[in-house]
CSV table of C-alpha atoms in Angstrom, one decimal:
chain,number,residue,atom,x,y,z
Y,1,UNK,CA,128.0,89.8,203.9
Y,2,UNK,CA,127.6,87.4,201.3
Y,3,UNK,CA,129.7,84.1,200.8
Y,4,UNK,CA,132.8,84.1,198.6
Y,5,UNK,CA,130.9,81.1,196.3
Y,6,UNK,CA,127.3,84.1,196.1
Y,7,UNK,CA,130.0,87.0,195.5
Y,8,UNK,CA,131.6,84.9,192.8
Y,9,UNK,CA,127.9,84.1,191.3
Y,10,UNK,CA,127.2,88.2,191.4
Y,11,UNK,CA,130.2,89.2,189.7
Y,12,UNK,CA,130.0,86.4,187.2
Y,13,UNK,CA,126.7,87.7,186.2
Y,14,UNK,CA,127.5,91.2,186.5
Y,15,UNK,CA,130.2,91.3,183.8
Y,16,UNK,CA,128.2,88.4,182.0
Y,17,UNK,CA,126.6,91.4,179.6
Y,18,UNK,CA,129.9,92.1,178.7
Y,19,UNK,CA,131.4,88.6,178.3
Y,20,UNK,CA,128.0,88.9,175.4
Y,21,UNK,CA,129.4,91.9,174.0
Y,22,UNK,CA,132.8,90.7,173.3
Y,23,UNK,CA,131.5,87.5,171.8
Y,24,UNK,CA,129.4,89.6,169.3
Y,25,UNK,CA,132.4,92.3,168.7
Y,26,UNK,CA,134.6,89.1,167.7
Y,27,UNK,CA,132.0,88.4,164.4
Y,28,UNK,CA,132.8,92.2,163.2
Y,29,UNK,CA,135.9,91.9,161.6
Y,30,UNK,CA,135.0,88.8,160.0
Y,31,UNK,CA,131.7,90.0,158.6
Y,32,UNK,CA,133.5,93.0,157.1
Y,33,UNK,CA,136.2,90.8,155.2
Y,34,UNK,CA,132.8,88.8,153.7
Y,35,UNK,CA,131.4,92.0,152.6
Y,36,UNK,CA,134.7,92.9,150.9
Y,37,UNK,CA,135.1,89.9,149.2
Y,38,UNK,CA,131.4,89.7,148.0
Y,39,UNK,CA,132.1,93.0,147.2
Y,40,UNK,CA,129.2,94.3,148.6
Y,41,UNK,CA,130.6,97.8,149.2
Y,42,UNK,CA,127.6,99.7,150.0
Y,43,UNK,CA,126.4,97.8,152.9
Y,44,UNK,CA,129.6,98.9,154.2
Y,45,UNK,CA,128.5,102.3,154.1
Y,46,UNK,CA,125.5,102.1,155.9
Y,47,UNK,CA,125.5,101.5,159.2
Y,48,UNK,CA,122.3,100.0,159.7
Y,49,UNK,CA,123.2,97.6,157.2
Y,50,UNK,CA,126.3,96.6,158.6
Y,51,UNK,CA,124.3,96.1,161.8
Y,52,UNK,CA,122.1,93.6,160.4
Y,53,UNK,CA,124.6,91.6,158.4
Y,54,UNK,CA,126.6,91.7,161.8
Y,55,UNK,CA,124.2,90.7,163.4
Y,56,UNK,CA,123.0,87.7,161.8
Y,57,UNK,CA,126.9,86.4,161.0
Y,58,UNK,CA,126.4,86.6,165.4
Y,59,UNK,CA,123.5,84.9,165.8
Y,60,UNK,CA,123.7,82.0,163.3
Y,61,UNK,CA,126.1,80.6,166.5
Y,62,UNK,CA,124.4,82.8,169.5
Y,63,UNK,CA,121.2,81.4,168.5
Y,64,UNK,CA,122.3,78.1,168.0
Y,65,UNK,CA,124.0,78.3,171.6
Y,66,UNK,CA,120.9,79.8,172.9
Y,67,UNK,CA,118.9,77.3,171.9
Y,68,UNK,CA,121.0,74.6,173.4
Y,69,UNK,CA,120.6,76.3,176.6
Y,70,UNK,CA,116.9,77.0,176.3
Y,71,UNK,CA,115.4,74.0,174.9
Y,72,UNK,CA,113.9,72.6,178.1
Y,73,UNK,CA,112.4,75.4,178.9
Y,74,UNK,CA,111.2,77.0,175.6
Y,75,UNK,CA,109.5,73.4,174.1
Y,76,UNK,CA,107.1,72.8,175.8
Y,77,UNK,CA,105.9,76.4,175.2
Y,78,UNK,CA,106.2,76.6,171.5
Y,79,UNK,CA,104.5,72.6,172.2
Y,80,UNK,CA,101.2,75.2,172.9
Y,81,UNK,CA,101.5,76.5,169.5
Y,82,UNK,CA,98.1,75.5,166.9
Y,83,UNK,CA,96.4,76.3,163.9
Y,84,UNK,CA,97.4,79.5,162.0
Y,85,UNK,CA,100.5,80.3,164.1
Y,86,UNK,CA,102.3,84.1,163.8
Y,87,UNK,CA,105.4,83.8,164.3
Y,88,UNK,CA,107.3,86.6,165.3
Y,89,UNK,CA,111.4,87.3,164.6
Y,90,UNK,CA,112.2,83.7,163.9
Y,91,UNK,CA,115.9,85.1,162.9
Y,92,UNK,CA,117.7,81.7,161.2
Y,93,UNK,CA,115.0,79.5,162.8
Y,94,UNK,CA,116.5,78.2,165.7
Y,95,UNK,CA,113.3,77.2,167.9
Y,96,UNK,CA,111.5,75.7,163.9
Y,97,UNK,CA,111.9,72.0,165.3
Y,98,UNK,CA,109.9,72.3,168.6
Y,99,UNK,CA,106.8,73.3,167.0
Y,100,UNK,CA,104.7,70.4,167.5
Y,101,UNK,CA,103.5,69.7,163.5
Y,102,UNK,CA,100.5,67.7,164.2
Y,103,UNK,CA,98.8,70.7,166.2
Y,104,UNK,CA,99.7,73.7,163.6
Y,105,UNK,CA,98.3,74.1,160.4
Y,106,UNK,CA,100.1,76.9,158.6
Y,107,UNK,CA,103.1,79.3,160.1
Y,108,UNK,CA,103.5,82.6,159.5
Y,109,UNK,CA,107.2,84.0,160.2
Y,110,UNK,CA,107.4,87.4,160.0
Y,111,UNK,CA,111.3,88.1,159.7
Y,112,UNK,CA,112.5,91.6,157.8
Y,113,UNK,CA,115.8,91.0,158.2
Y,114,UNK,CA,116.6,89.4,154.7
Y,115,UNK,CA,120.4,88.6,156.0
Y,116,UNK,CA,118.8,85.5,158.1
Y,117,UNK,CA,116.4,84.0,155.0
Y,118,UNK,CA,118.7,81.8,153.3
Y,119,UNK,CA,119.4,79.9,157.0
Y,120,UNK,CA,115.8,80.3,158.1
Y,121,UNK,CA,114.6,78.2,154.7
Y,122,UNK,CA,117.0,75.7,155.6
Y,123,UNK,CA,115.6,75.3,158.6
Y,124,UNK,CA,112.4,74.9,157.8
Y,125,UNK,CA,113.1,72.3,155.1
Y,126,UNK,CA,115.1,70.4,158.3
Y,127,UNK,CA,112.4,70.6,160.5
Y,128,UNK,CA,110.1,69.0,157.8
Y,129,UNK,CA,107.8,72.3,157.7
Y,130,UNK,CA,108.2,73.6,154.1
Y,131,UNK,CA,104.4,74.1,152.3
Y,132,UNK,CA,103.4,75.0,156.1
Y,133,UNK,CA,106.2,77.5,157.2
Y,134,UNK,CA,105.6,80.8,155.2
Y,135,UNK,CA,108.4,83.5,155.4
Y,136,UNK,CA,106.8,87.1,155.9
Y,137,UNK,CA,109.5,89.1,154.7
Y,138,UNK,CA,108.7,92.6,156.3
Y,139,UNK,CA,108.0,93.9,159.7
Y,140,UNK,CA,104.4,93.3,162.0
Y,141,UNK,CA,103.6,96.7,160.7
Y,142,UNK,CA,103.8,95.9,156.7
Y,143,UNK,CA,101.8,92.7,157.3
Y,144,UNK,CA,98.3,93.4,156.3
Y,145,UNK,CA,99.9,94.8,153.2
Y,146,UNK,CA,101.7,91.8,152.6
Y,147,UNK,CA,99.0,89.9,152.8
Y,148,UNK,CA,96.7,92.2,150.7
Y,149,UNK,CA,99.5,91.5,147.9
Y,150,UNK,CA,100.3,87.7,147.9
Y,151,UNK,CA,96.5,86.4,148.6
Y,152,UNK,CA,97.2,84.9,152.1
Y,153,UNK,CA,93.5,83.6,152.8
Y,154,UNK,CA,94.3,82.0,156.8
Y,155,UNK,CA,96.3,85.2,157.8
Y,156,UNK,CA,94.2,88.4,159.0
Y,157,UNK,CA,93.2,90.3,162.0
Y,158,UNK,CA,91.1,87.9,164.4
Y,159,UNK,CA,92.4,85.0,162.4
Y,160,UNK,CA,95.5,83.6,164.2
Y,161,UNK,CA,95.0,80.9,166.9
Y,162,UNK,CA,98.8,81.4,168.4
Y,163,UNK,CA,101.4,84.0,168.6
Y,164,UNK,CA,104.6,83.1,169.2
Y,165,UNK,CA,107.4,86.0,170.3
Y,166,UNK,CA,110.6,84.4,171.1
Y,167,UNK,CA,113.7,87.2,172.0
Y,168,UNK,CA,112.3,89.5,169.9
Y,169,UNK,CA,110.3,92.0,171.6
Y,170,UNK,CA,113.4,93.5,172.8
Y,171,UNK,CA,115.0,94.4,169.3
Y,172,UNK,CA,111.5,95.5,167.3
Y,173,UNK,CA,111.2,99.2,167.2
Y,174,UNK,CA,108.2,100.8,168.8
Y,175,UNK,CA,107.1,98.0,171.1
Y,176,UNK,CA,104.4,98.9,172.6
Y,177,UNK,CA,102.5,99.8,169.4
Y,178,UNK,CA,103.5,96.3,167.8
Y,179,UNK,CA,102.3,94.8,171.1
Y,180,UNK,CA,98.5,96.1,170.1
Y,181,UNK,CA,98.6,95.4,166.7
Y,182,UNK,CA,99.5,91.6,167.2
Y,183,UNK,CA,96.7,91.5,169.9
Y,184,UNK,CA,94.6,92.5,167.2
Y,185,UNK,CA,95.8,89.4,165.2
Y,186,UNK,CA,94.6,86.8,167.5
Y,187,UNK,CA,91.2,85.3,167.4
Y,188,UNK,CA,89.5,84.7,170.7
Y,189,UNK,CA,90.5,82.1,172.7
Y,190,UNK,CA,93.8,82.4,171.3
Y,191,UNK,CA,97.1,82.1,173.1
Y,192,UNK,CA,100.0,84.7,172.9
Y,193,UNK,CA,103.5,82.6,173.8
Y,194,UNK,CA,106.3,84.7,175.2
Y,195,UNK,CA,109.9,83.7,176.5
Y,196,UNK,CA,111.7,87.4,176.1
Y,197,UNK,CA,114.1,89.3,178.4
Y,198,UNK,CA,112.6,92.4,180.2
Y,199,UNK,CA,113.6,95.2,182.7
Y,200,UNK,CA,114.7,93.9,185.8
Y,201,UNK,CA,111.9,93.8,188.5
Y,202,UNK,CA,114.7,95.2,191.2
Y,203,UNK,CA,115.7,98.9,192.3
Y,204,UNK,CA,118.4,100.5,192.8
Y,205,UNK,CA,121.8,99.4,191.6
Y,206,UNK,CA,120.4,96.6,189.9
Y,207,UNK,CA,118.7,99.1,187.4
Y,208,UNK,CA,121.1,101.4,187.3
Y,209,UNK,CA,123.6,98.8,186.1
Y,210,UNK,CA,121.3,97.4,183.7
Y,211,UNK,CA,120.2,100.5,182.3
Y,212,UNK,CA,124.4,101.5,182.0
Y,213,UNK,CA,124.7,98.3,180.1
Y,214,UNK,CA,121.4,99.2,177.9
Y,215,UNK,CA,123.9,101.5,176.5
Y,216,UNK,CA,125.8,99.7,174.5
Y,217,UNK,CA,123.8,96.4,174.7
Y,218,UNK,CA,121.7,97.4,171.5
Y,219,UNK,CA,124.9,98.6,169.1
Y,220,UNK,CA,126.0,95.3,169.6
Y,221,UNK,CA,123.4,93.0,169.8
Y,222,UNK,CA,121.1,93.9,166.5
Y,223,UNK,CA,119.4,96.9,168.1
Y,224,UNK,CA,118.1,95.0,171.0
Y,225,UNK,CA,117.6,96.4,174.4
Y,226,UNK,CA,117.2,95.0,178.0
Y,227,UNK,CA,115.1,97.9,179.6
Y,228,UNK,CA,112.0,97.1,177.8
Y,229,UNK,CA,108.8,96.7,180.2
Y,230,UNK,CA,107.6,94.2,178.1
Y,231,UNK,CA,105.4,92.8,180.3
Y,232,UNK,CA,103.2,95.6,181.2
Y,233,UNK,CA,102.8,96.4,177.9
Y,234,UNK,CA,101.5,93.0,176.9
Y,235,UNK,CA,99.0,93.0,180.1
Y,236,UNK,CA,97.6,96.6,178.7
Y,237,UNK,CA,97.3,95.5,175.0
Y,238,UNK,CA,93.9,94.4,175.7
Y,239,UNK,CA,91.4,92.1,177.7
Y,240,UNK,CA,92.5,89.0,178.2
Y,241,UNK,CA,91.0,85.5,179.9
Y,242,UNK,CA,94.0,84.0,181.5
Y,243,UNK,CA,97.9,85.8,181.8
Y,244,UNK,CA,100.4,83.0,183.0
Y,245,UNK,CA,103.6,84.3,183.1
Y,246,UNK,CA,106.5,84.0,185.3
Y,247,UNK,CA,110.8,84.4,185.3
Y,248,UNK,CA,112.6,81.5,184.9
Y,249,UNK,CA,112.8,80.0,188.4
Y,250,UNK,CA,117.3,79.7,188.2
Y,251,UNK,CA,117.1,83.6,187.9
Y,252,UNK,CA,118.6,85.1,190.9
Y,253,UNK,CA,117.8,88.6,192.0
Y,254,UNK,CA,120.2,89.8,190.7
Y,255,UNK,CA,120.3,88.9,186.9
Y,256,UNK,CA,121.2,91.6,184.5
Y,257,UNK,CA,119.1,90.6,181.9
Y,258,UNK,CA,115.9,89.0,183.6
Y,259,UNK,CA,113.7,86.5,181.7
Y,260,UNK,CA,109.6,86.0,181.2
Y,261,UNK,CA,108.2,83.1,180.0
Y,262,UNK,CA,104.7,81.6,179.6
Y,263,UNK,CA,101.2,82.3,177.9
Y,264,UNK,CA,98.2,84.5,177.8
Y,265,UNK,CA,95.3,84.1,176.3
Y,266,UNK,CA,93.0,86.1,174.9
């Protein structure tokens, strides 16, 4: 039988998903009232719209709180960055100041959602990047085309030294399938950098729980979802030379939404 100080640590992050849930419900009601005002009516009848601007009213504090958090951890990975750098989901830029600006040479952030822009450029102006930060307004899958249209000479398939995916890979639809086409991105000897949440390694009630929470967890959270098996589908998107990846050692068995971190190079 566990002790009342472990069963206090379960519970507390057993209902932590929901605790995450609330926190984004409470930005609802407010982003509504901005949409009226601006009257910008017909993102108010489309869901998925509504989503999006939702979503990034949420994470311009989430992500900020998140990256408060993470910052010990997530530095010195994004440190790895160089050269031509894809960089994947940036949202309103939260991780822009960790990339180490003496080792990259031109970034690449591939962000559709247009809601998050106007913070993201900010952000890159603050973090001293602008004329090497590019937005890539569209998703992994409209790339090439992008580039075919604006004449991006350093950005192609086997041209890109890093790729970065930072609590993304959850929320992109059809993972796997973006997961091979950004392999097909790097050059060799290039580095993939990952710090995402995944399914939880555990059986049992563990994953039930999780998947019970996956239920809700993505109509509230940007379309994200906490039973991808990210990891498996990033060791079977091709060869690679070296995989280092692990979960955040403070995890306990027991988290609901389990972590991987590190690099793998191709």
């Amino acid at each position: 039988m566990p002790s009342a100080s472990k069963a206090l640590d379960i519970f507390y992050h057993l209902i932590g998903p929901f605790r995450m849930l609330l926190f984004s419900l409470s930005f609802l009601p407010g982003t509504i009232c901005s949409l009226l005002l601006s009257l910008q009516l017909s993102t108010l009848l489309f869901p998925r719209r509504l989503q999006s601007a939702w979503f990034a009213r949420f994470w311009a504090v989430a992500g900020t709180n998140l990256r408060i958090n993470c910052t010990p951890r997530i530095k010195p990975l994004i440190q790895e960055a160089h050269g031509v750098v894809l960089d994947i989901g940036p949202g309103s830029g939260e991780w822009l100041t960790c990339f180490d600006k003496e080792r990259v040479s031109k970034i690449y952030g591939v962000e559709p959602n247009g809601d998050s822009h106007v913070k993201l450029r900010e952000r890159i102006k603050e973090a001293g990047l602008e004329g090497v930060y590019v937005v890539v307004p569209v998703g992994v899958e409209d790339v090439e085309a992008w580039v075919e249209k604006e004449g991006e000479m350093f950005l192609g398939k086997g041209r890109v030294d890093s790729v970065v995916t930072l609590f993304c890979l959850c929320s992109v639809p059809e993972p796997k399938r973006m997961i091979g086409e950004l392999y097909g991105y790097l050059k060799e000897g290039g580095i993939w950098i990952v710090h995402e949440h995944v399914v939880t390694k555990e059986k049992g009630l563990i994953a039930r729980y999780q998947a019970f929470v996956d239920l809700f967890w993505p109509h509230f959270i940007g379309g994200c979802s906490i039973t991808r098996d990210t990891v498996r589908w990033l060791k079977e998107a091709g060869s690679w030379s070296k995989v280092n990846l692990k979960q955040p050692e403070n995890e306990p068995p027991y988290q609901m939404i389990p972590h991987i971190m590190g690099t793998l190079t191709k």
